[in-house]
Amino acid sequence: MAEKTLSIIKPDGVRKNVIGDIIKRFESNGLKVAAMKMVHLSRKEAEGFYAVHSARPFFSSLTEFMSSGPVVLMVLKGEGAILKNRELMGATDPAKAAAGTIRKDHADSIEANIVHGSDGPETAVFEIGYFFSGIEIFE
Ligand code: ADP
Ligand code: MG
């Protein structure tokens, strides 16, 4: 059965006009878009999404950034989708990201790093459910 993961094109990715480039990479690498919407998160919504990072020193700056403009939310589906998406994204810090990854090619900093991807099966379930209801996800 195809695995699902949550992808976010962050406000910097939308501002840089690379939505199409990013989706192209997913579709070219065996991932299918199963749900998609564009939203401008409130500060509270960003804080709820990143609640796991609430004790980190960068939490305030991160949630301000994530609510600074619209984002593209997607459920990606495919075999090994969680890891595949993480591979395509590259390391959190673009300076450490491998050549050819989304973050290496587009990100400006460890905070403004263009994309989010779930980091494991349990996180994926929480993150998909945070933004999408069952009838919004296409099988
Ligand atoms: P990832 O997005 O690669 O899973 P984390 O879950 O560790 O990375 O962090 C969540 C997000 O918080 C990152 O994508 C990035 O936007 C931001 N972030 C992580 N580490 C830092 C840091 N040291 N300084 C500023 N922002 C950070
Ligand atoms: Mg993470």
XYZ file of C-alpha atoms and ligand atoms in Angstrom:
167
model
C 0.000 0.000 0.000
C 1.260 3.442 -0.912
C 2.656 5.449 1.980
C 1.555 9.054 2.579
C 3.510 12.045 3.793
C 2.845 15.746 4.305
C 4.771 18.240 2.193
C 4.710 22.007 2.644
C 6.129 24.525 0.211
C 6.996 27.208 2.761
C 6.387 30.971 2.268
C 9.893 31.441 0.806
C 9.227 28.766 -1.834
C 5.973 30.450 -2.850
C 7.684 33.885 -2.934
C 10.505 32.522 -5.099
C 8.030 31.172 -7.662
C 9.323 27.598 -7.457
C 6.042 25.780 -6.711
C 6.082 24.169 -10.148
C 9.741 23.176 -9.937
C 9.158 21.458 -6.597
C 6.034 19.576 -7.676
C 7.848 18.535 -10.864
C 10.567 16.922 -8.744
C 7.981 14.986 -6.736
C 6.106 13.780 -9.811
C 9.332 12.832 -11.610
C 10.435 10.707 -8.677
C 7.486 8.417 -8.123
C 5.410 10.595 -5.801
C 1.822 11.459 -6.561
C -0.104 14.479 -5.251
C -3.080 13.019 -3.343
C -4.279 16.319 -1.827
C -3.293 19.962 -2.233
C -4.279 23.441 -1.058
C -2.787 26.899 -0.662
C -3.325 28.679 2.656
C -1.907 31.557 4.690
C -1.358 30.069 8.156
C -2.114 32.181 11.211
C 0.590 32.385 13.870
C -1.503 30.062 16.057
C -1.886 27.510 13.267
C 1.872 27.536 12.644
C 2.510 27.137 16.384
C 0.152 24.152 16.541
C 1.814 22.501 13.579
C 5.314 22.941 15.025
C 4.272 22.259 18.658
C 6.958 19.556 18.861
C 9.563 22.331 18.490
C 7.984 24.716 21.039
C 10.962 24.516 23.423
C 13.539 25.242 20.698
C 15.216 28.671 20.631
C 14.117 29.185 17.017
C 10.398 28.460 17.648
C 9.249 32.088 17.677
C 11.190 33.020 14.559
C 10.123 29.802 12.789
C 6.409 30.322 13.424
C 6.668 33.987 12.396
C 8.323 32.877 9.153
C 5.768 30.109 8.516
C 2.920 32.598 8.894
C 4.607 35.312 6.782
C 2.809 34.395 3.546
C 0.874 31.638 1.826
C 2.126 28.060 1.770
C 1.241 25.070 -0.413
C 0.121 22.034 1.577
C 0.260 18.637 -0.103
C -0.255 15.015 0.737
C 2.222 12.993 -1.312
C 1.633 9.315 -1.928
C 3.946 6.545 -3.128
C 6.104 3.640 -2.085
C 8.436 4.864 0.677
C 6.987 8.373 0.268
C 8.252 9.670 3.626
C 11.922 8.868 2.982
C 11.718 9.657 -0.719
C 10.408 13.149 0.057
C 13.140 13.691 2.681
C 15.778 12.652 0.120
C 14.424 15.064 -2.487
C 14.300 17.879 0.128
C 17.896 17.507 1.337
C 19.331 18.358 4.754
C 17.648 20.966 6.992
C 20.648 23.292 6.579
C 20.988 24.046 2.852
C 24.752 24.449 3.338
C 24.835 20.749 4.227
C 22.265 19.578 1.662
C 23.392 17.262 -1.127
C 23.706 18.518 -4.695
C 20.494 18.361 -6.690
C 18.187 18.554 -3.671
C 15.395 21.134 -3.338
C 17.050 22.852 -0.383
C 20.497 22.924 -1.999
C 19.046 24.452 -5.144
C 16.622 26.970 -3.601
C 17.045 27.556 0.166
C 18.677 30.648 1.675
C 19.158 29.551 5.304
C 18.544 26.811 7.875
C 15.236 28.525 8.722
C 14.084 29.660 5.280
C 14.597 26.247 3.725
C 11.748 26.118 1.181
C 10.047 22.828 2.094
C 8.761 20.746 4.973
C 8.386 16.965 4.964
C 7.127 14.566 7.614
C 10.017 12.729 9.303
C 8.299 9.413 10.132
C 5.034 7.444 9.942
C 3.541 8.810 13.172
C 4.475 12.383 12.334
C 2.956 11.942 8.875
C -0.389 10.841 10.353
C -0.468 13.828 12.739
C 0.618 16.330 10.103
C -1.765 15.132 7.384
C -4.642 15.156 9.883
C -3.705 18.675 11.024
C -4.473 20.086 7.574
C -6.649 17.620 5.646
C -9.857 15.709 6.270
C -10.410 12.268 4.787
C -12.595 13.441 1.908
C -9.871 15.864 0.760
C -7.363 13.046 0.151
C -7.703 11.136 -3.110
C -6.840 7.427 -3.234
P 13.354 19.507 9.042
O 12.431 20.545 8.443
O 14.513 19.198 8.130
O 12.640 18.267 9.504
P 13.549 20.254 11.875
O 12.340 19.399 12.077
O 14.744 19.961 12.727
O 14.034 20.183 10.340
O 13.189 21.789 12.073
C 11.955 22.290 11.617
C 12.222 23.605 10.911
O 12.704 24.552 11.846
C 13.298 23.574 9.821
O 12.833 23.098 8.576
C 13.695 25.023 9.761
O 12.751 25.811 9.022
C 13.632 25.427 11.229
N 14.923 25.253 11.897
C 15.542 24.094 12.239
N 16.702 24.301 12.859
C 16.859 25.646 12.931
C 17.859 26.511 13.461
N 18.948 26.042 14.055
N 17.658 27.849 13.332
C 16.548 28.358 12.745
N 15.558 27.585 12.230
C 15.705 26.258 12.309
Mg 11.196 18.071 10.978
